[in-house]
C-alpha positions as a Markdown table, in Angstrom:
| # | Residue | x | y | z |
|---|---|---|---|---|
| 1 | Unk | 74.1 | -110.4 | 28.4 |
| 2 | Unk | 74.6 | -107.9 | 25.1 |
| 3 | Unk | 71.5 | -106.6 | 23.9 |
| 4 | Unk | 70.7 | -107.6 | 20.8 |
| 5 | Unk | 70.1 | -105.1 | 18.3 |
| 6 | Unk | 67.8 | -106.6 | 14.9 |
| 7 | Unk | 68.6 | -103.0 | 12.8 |
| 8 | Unk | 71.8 | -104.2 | 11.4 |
| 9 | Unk | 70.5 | -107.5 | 10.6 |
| 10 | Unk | 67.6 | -105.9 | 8.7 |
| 11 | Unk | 69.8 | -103.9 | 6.5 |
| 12 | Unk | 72.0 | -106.9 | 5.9 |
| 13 | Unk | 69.1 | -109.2 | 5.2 |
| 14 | Unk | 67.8 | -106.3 | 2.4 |
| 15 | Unk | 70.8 | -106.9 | 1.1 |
| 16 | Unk | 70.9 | -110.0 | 0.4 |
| 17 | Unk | 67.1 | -110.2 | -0.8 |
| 18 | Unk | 68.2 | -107.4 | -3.4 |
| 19 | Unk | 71.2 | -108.2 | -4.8 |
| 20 | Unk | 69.5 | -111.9 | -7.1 |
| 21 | Unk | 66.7 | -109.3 | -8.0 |
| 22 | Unk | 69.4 | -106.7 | -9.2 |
| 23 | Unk | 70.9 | -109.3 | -11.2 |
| 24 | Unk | 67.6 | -110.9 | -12.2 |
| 25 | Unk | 66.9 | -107.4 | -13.7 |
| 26 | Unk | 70.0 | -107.0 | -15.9 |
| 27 | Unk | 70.6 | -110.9 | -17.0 |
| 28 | Unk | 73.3 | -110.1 | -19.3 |
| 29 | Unk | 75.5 | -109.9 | -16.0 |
| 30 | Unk | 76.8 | -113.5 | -15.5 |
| 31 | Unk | 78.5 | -113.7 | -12.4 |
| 32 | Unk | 77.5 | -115.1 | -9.1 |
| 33 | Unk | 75.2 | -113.2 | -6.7 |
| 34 | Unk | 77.5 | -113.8 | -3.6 |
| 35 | Unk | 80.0 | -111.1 | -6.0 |
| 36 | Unk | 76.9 | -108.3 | -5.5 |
| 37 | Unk | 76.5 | -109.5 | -1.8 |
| 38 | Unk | 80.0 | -109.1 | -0.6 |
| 39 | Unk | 80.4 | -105.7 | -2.6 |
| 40 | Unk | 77.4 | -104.8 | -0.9 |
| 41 | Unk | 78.5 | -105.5 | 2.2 |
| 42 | Unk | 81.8 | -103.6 | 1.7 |
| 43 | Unk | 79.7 | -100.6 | 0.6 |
| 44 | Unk | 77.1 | -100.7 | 3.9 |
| 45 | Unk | 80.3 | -101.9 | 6.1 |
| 46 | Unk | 81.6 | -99.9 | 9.0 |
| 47 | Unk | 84.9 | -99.0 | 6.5 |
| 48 | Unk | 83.0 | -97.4 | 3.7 |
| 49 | Unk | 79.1 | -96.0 | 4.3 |
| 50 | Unk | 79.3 | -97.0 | 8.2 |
| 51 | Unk | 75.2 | -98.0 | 7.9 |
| 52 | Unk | 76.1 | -101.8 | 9.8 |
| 53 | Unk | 78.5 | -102.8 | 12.5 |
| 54 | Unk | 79.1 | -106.7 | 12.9 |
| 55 | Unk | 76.8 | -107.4 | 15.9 |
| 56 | Unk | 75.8 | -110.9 | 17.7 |
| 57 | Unk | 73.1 | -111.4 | 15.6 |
| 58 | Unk | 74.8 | -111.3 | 12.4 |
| 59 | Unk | 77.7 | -112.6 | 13.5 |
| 60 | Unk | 76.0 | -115.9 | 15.0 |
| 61 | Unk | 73.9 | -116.1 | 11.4 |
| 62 | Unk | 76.7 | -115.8 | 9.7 |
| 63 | Unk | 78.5 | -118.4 | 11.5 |
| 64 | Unk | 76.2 | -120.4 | 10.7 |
| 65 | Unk | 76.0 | -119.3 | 7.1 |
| 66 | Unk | 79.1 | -120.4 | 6.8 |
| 67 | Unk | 78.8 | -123.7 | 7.9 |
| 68 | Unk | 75.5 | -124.0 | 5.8 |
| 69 | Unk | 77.8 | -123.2 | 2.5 |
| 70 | Unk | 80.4 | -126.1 | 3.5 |
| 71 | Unk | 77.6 | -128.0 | 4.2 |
| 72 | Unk | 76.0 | -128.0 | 0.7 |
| 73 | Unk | 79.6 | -128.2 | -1.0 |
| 74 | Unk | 79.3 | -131.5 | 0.8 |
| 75 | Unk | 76.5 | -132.4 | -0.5 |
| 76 | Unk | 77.3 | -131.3 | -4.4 |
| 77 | Unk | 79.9 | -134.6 | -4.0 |
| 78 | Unk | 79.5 | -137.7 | -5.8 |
| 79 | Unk | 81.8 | -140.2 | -4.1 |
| 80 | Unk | 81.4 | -142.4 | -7.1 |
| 81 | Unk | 82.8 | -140.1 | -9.6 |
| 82 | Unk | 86.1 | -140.3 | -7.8 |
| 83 | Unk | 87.5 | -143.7 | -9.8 |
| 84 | Unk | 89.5 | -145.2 | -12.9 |
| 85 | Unk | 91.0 | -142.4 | -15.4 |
| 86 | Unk | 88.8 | -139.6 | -13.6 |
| 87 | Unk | 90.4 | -140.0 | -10.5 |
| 88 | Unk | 93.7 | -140.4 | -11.4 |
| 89 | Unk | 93.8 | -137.7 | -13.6 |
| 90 | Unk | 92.3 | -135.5 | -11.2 |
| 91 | Unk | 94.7 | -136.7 | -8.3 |
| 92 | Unk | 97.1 | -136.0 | -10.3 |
| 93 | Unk | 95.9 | -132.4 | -11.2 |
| 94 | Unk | 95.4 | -130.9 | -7.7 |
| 95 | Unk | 99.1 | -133.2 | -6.4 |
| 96 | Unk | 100.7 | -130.5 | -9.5 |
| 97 | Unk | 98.4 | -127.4 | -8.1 |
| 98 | Unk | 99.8 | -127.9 | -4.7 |
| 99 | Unk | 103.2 | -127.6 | -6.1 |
| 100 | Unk | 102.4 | -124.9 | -8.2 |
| 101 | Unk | 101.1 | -123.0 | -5.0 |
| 102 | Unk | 103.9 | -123.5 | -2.9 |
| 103 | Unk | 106.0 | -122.0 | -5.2 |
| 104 | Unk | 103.5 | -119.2 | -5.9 |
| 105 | Unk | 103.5 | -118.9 | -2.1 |
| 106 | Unk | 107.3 | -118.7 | -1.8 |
| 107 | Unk | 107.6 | -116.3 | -5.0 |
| 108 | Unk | 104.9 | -113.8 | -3.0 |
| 109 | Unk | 106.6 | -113.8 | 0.3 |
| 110 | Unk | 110.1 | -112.9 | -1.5 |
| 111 | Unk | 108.3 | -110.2 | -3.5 |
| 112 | Unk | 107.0 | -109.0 | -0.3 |
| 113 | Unk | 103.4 | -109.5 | -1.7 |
| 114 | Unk | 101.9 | -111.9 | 1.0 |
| 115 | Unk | 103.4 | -113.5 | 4.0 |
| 116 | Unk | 102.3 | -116.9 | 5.2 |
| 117 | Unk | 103.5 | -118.6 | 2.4 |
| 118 | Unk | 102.0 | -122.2 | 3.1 |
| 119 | Unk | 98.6 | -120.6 | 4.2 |
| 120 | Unk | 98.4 | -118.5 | 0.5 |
| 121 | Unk | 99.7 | -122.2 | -1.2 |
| 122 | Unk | 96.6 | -123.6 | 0.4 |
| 123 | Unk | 94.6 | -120.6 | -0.4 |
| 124 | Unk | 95.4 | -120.7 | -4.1 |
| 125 | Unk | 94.5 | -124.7 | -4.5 |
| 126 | Unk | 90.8 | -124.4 | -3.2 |
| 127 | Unk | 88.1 | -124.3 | -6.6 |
| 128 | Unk | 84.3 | -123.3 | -6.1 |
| 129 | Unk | 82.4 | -126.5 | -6.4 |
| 130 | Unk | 79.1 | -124.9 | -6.5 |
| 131 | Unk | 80.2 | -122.8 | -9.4 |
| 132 | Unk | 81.7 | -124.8 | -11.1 |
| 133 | Unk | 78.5 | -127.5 | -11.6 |
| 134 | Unk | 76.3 | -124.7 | -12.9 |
| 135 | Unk | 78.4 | -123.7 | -15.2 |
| 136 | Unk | 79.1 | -127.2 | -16.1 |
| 137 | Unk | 74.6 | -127.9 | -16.3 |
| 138 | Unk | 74.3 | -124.4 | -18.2 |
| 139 | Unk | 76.6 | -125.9 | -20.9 |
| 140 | Unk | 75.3 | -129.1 | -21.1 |
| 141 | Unk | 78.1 | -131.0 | -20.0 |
| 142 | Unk | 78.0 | -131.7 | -16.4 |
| 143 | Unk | 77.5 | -135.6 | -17.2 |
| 144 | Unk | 79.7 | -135.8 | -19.9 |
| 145 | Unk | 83.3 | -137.3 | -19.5 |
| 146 | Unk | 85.2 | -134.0 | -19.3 |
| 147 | Unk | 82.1 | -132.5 | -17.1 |
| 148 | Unk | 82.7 | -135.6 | -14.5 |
| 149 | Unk | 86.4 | -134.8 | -14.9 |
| 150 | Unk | 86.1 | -131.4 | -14.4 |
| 151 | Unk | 83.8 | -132.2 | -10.9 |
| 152 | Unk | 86.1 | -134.5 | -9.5 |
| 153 | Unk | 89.1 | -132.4 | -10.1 |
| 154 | Unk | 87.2 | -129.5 | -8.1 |
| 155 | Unk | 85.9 | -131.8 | -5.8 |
| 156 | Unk | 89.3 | -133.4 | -4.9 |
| 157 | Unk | 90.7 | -129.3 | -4.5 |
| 158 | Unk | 87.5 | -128.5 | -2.3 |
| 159 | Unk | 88.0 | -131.3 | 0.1 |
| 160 | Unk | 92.0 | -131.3 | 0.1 |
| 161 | Unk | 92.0 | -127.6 | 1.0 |
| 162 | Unk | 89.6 | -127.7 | 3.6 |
| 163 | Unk | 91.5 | -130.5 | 5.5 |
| 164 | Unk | 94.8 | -129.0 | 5.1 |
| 165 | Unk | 93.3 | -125.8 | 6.4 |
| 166 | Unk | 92.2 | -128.0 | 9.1 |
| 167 | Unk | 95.4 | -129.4 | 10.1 |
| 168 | Unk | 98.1 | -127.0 | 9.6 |
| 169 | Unk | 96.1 | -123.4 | 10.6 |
| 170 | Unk | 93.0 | -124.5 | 13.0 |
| 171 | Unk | 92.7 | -121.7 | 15.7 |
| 172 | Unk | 93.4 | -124.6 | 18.2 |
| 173 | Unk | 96.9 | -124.8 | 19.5 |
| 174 | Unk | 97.5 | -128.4 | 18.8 |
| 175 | Unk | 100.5 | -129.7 | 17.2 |
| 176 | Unk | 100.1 | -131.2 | 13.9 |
| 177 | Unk | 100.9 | -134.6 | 14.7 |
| 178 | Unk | 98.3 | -134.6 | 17.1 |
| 179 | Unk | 95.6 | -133.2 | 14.9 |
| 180 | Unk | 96.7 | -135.6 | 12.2 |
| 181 | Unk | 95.7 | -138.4 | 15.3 |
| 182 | Unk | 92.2 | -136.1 | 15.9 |
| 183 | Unk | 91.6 | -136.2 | 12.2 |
| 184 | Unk | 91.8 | -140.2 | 12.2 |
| 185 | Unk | 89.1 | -140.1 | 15.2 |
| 186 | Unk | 87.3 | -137.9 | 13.9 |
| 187 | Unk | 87.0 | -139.9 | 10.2 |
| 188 | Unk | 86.5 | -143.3 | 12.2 |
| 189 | Unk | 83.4 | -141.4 | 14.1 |
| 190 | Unk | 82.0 | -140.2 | 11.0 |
| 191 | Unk | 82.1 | -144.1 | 9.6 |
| 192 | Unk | 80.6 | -145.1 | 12.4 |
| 193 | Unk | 77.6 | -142.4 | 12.2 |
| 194 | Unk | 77.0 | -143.2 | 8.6 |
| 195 | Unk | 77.0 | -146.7 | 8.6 |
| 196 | Unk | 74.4 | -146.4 | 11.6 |
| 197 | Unk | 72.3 | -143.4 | 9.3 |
| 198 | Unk | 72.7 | -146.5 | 6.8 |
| 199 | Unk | 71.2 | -149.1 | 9.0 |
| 200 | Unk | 68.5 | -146.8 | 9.9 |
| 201 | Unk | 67.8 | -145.6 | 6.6 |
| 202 | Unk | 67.0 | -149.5 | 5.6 |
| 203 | Unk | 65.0 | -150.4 | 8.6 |
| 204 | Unk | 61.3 | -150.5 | 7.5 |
| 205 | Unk | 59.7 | -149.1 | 10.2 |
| 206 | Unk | 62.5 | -146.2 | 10.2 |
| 207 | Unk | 61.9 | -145.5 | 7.0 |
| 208 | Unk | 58.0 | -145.3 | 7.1 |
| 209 | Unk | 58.4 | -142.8 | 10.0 |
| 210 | Unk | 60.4 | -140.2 | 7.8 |
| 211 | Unk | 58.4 | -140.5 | 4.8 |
| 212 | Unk | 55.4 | -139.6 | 7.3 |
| 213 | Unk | 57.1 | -136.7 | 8.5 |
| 214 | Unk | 59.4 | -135.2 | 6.1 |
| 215 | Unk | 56.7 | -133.1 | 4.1 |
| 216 | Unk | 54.9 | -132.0 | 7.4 |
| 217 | Unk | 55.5 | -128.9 | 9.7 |
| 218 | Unk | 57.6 | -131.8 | 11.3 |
| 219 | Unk | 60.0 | -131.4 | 8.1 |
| 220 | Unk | 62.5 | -134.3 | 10.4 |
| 221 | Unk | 65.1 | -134.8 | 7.4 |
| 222 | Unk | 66.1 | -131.4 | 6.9 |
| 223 | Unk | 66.2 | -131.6 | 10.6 |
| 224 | Unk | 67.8 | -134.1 | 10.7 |
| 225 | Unk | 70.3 | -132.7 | 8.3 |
| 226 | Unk | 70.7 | -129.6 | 10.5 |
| 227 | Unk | 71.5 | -131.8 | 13.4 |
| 228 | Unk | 74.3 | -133.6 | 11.3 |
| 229 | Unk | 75.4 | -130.2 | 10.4 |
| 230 | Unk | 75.3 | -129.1 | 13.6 |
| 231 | Unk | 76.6 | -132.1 | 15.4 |
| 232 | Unk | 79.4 | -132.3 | 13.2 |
| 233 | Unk | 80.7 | -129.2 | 13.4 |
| 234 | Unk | 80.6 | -129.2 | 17.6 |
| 235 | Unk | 82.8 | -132.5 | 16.6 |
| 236 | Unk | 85.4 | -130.7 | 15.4 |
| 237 | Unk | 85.7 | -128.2 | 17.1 |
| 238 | Unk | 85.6 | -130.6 | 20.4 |
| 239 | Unk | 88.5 | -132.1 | 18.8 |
| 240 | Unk | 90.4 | -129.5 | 17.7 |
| 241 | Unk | 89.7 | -129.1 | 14.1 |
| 242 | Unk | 88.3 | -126.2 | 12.1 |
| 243 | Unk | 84.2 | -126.4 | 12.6 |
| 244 | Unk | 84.4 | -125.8 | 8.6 |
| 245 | Unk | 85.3 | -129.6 | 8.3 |
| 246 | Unk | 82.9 | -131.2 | 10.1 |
| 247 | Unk | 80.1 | -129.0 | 8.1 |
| 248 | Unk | 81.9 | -130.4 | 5.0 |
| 249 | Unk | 81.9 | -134.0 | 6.5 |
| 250 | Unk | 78.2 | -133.5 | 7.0 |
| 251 | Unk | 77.2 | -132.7 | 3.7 |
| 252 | Unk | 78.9 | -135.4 | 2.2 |
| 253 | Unk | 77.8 | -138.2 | 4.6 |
| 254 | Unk | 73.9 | -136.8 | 3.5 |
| 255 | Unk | 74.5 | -136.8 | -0.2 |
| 256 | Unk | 76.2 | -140.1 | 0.5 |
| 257 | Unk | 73.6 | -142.2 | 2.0 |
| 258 | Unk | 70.5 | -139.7 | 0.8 |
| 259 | Unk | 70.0 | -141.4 | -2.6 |
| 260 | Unk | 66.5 | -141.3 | -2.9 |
| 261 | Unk | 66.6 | -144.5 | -5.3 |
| 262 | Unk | 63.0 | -144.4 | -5.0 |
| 263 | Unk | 62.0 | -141.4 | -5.2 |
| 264 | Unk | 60.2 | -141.1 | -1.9 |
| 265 | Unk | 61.7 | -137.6 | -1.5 |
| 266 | Unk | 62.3 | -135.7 | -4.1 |
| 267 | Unk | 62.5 | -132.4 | -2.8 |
| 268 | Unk | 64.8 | -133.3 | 0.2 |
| 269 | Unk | 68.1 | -131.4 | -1.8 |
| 270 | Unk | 66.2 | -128.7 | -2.5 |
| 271 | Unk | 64.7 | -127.7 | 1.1 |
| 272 | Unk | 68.1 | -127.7 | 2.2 |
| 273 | Unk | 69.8 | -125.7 | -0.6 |
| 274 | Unk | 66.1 | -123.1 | 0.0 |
| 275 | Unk | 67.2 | -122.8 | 3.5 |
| 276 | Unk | 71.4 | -122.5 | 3.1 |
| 277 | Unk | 70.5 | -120.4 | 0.1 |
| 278 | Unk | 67.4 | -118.3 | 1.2 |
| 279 | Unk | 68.4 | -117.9 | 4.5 |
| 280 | Unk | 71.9 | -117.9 | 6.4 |
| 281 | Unk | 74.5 | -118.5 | 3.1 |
| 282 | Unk | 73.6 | -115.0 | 1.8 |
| 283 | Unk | 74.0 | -112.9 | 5.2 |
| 284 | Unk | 77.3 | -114.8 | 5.7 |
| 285 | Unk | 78.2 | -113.5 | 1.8 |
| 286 | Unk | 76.8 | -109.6 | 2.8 |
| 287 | Unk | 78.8 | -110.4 | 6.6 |
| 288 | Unk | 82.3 | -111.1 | 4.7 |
| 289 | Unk | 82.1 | -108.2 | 3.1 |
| 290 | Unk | 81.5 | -105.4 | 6.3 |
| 291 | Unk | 85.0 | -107.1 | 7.6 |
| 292 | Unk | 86.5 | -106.0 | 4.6 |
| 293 | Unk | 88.1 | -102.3 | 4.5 |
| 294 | Unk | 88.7 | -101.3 | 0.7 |
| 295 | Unk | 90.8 | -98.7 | 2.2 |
| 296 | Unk | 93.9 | -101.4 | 3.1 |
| 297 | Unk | 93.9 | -101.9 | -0.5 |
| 298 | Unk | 92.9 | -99.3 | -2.6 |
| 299 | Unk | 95.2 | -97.4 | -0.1 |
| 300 | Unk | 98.0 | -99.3 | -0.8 |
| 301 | Unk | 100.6 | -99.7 | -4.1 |
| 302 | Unk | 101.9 | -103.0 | -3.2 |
| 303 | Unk | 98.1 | -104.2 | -2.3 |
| 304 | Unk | 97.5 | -102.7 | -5.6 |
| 305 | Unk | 100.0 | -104.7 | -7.1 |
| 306 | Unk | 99.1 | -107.9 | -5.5 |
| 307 | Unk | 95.6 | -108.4 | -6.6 |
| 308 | Unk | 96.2 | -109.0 | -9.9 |
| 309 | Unk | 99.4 | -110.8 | -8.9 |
| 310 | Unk | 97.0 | -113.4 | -7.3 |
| 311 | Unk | 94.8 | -113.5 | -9.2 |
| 312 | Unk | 97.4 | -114.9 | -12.0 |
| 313 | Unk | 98.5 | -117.2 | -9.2 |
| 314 | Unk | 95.2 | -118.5 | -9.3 |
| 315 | Unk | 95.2 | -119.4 | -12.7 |
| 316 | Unk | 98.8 | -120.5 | -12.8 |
| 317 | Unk | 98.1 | -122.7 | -9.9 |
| 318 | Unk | 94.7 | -124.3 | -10.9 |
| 319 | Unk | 94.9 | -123.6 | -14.8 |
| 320 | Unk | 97.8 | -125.2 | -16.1 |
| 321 | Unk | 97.2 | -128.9 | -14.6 |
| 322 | Unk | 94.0 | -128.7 | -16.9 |
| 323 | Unk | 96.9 | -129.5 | -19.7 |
| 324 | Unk | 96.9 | -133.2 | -17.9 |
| 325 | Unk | 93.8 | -133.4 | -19.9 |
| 326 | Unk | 94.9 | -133.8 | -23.1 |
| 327 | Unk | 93.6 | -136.8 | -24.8 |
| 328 | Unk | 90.4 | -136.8 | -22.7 |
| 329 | Unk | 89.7 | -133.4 | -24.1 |
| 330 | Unk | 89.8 | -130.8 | -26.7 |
| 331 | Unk | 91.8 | -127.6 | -26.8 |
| 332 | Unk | 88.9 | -125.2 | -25.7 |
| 333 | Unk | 87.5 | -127.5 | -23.1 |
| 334 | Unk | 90.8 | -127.8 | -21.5 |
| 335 | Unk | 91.1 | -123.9 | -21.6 |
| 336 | Unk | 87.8 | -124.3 | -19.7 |
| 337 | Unk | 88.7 | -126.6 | -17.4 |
| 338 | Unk | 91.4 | -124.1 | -16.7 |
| 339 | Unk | 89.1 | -121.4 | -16.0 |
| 340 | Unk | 86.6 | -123.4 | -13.9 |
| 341 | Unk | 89.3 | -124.8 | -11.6 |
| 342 | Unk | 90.6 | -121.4 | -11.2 |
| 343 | Unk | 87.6 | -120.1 | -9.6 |
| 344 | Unk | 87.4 | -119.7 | -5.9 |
| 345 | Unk | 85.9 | -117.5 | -4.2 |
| 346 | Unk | 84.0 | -118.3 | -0.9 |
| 347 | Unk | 87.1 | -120.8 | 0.4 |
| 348 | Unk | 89.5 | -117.4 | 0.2 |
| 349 | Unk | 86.7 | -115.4 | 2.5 |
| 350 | Unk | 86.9 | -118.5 | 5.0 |
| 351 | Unk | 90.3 | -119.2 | 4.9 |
| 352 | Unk | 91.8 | -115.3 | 5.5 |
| 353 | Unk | 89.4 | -114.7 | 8.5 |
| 354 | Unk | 91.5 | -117.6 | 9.8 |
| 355 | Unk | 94.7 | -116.0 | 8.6 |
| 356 | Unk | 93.7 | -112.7 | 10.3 |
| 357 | Unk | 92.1 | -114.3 | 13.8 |
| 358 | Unk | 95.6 | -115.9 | 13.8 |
| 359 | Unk | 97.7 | -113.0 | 12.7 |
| 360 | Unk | 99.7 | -114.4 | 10.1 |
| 361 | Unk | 97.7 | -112.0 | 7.1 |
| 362 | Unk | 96.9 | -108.5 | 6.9 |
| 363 | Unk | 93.9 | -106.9 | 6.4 |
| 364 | Unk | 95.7 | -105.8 | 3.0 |
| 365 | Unk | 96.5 | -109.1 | 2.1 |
| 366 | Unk | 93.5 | -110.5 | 3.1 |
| 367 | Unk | 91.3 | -107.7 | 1.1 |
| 368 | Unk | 93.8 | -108.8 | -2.0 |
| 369 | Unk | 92.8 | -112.0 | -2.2 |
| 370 | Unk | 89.2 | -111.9 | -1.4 |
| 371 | Unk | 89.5 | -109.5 | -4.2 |
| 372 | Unk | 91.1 | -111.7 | -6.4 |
| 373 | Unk | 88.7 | -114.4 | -5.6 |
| 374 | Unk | 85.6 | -111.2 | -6.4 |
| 375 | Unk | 87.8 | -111.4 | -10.0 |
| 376 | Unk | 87.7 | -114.6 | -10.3 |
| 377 | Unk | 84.4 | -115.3 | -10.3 |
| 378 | Unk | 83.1 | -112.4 | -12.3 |
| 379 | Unk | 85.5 | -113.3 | -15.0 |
| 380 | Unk | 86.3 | -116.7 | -15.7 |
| 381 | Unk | 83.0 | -118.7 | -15.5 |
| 382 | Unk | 81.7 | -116.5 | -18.0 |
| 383 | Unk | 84.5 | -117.3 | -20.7 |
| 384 | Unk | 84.4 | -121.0 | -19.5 |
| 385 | Unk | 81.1 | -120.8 | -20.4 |
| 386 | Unk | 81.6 | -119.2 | -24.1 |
| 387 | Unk | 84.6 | -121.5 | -24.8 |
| 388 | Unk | 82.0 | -124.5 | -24.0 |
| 389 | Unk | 79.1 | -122.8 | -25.5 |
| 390 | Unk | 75.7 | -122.6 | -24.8 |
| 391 | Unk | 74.2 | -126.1 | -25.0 |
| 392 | Unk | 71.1 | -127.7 | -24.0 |
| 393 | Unk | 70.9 | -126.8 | -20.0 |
| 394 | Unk | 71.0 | -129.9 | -18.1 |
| 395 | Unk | 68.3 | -131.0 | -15.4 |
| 396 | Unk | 68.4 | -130.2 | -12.0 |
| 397 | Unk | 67.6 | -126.9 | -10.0 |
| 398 | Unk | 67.7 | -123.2 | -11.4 |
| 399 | Unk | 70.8 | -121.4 | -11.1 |
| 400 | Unk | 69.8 | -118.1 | -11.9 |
| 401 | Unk | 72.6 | -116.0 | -13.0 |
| 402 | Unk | 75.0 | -119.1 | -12.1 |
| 403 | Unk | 74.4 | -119.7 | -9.1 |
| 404 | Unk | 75.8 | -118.8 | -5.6 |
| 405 | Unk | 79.0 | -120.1 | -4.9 |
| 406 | Unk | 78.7 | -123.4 | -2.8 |
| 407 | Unk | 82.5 | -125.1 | -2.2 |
| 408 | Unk | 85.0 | -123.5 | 0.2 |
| 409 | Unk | 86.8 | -123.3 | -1.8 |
């Protein structure tokens, strides 16, 4: 058995603790912490500084980091946003994006900017849910029409690109017909555990057990949580699908059945975000980052070229269906919505690591649009935020500096 080594895991784990106090200290920066923690981790990487190696012990937190952040994009669903004008408008939305992104995809591999073209197309439709509802809350307008509009168009992208993903680039060697027949399992399984979480949830003497236990050193529903989490990921990856998915899957089944109508726990939400947030989505952030060697693109003219090259096919891609809005919306929110739907970030990270494990991107390409996702983020929340303007910040918990990025797109 490898030794395990806890020095890189301390340095990492620094990292992440400083980088929210760096941008606590200078609050005029508004941009995402997991921007600071992914630099970071480029600067303290093995390509730039050399202080960290990826070891087993990061790698396994980070893992689970990973799934954590799925997890809680999960979670940021509300199923019943997703009907009447809403839907439709946002179905319609990310069924334009995808188009858009296979043609960016096609234009990039011509141009000799990015192979893969149907991996980049999938790439380019993912948006950050969990930036996109702070932004939304620190404007004020998270429950108003265009705020629910706005959700469930990001929410559609998050969970569309993260099955697609699933079924046409899992690191399993199944065909796609079969995985389409695995997907169908693997939905009919997740019914079946939710409508028995359901059954449970109503049975009196159930119910009286958790609310004994769930604010003790027992803590058994964010246990419970992590053994969804868990559980759901060892799923899908049983059945050949990325683990990513079943994370995702797991989150939403909790925020599904979890609606605390009344009010026996509270603070069930927030425990989880303190430990995805406080704990393991951070060092995945710092993690991402040591992969990445600035050198493959800094290094390179056509890497050079591409970033901002995808980053416009970001906005092409996500932005212009924001002009389906009209009539539900005014000029600047719609140049908002544009903005917010064109924010991805942690989606990208996940998403090229499968594209390099499988060959089919480069570390250049993959640094370019992990870089253009960095952009992304630091750039077009911000002026979402001014076109919106400042409001009267909405309930629900502290963002800091907007908060970090939760969908995976």
């Amino acid at each position: 058995m490898e030794e395990i080594s806890f020095t890189g895991l301390l340095i990492v784990t620094a990292v992440a603790f400083a980088a929210p106090l760096a941008l606590g200290a200078a609050p005029g920066l508004r941009f995402p912490s997991v921007v600071v923690e992914i630099v970071a981790g480029i600067l303290i990487g093995p390509n730039v500084l050399g202080w960290v190696e990826p070891d087993p012990a990061i790698e396994v937190i980070a893992v689970v980091g990973l799934a954590f952040l799925l997890f809680l994009a999960g979670l940021e669903i509300d199923l019943s946003r997703l009907r009447g004008l809403i839907l439709r408008n946002a179905a319609l939305g990310f069924g334009l994006s995808l188009v858009l992104a296979l043609g960016a995809g096609l234009a990039l591999d011509v141009a000799g900017l990015a192979g893969a073209p149907l991996l980049v197309a999938i790439i380019l439709v993912s948006t950050s849910l969990g930036i996109v509802v702070p932004v939304l809350k620190d404007a004020g307008r998270a429950s108003s029409g265009f705020g629910q509009l706005v959700i469930a168009a990001a929410t559609i992208a998050d969970f569309a690109a993260i099955v697609l993903l699933s079924l046409l680039f899992s690191r399993e060697a199944t065909g796609t017909a079969t995985k389409v027949l695995l997907l169908g399992s693997f939905v009919l399984l997740i019914a079946a555990v939710a409508a028995g979480l359901v059954r449970a949830e109503r049975s009196p003497r159930v119910s009286g057990l958790l609310l004994r236990l769930q604010d003790t050193t027992a803590q058994i529903r964010v246990r419970g949580a992590f053994v969804l989490l868990v559980g759901f990921a060892a799923l899908a990856e049983t059945l050949g699908l990325e683990t990513i998915l079943g994370a995702f899957a797991a989150g939403v089944i909790v925020g599904g059945i979890d609606r605390d109508e009344m009010h026996t726990h509270p603070e069930f939400h927030v425990k989880l975000q303190a430990v995805g947030y406080g704990v393991f989505i951070p060092i995945f952030f710092v993690a991402s980052g040591l992969a990445i060697d600035p050198g493959a693109v800094l290094g390179s003219s056509s890497a050079l070229i591409a970033v901002p090259a995808f980053l416009a096919c970001l906005l092409a891609v996500r932005g212009l269906p924001a002009l389906l809005y009209r009539g539900q919306a005014t000029r600047r929110e719609i140049a908002a919505a544009a903005l917010l739907q064109a924010t991805s970030l942690p989606f990208i990270v996940a998403a090229t690591e499968i594209g390099r494990e499988l060959g089919m991107l480069g570390e250049s390409e993959a640094g370019g649009l992990i870089f253009a996702g960095l952009l992304s983020v630091m750039a077009f929340p911000a002026v979402a935020l001014g076109l919106l303007g400042g409001g009267e910040r909405e309930p629900g918990p502290a963002t800091g500096p907007i908060a970090p990025a939760a969908g995976a797109g």
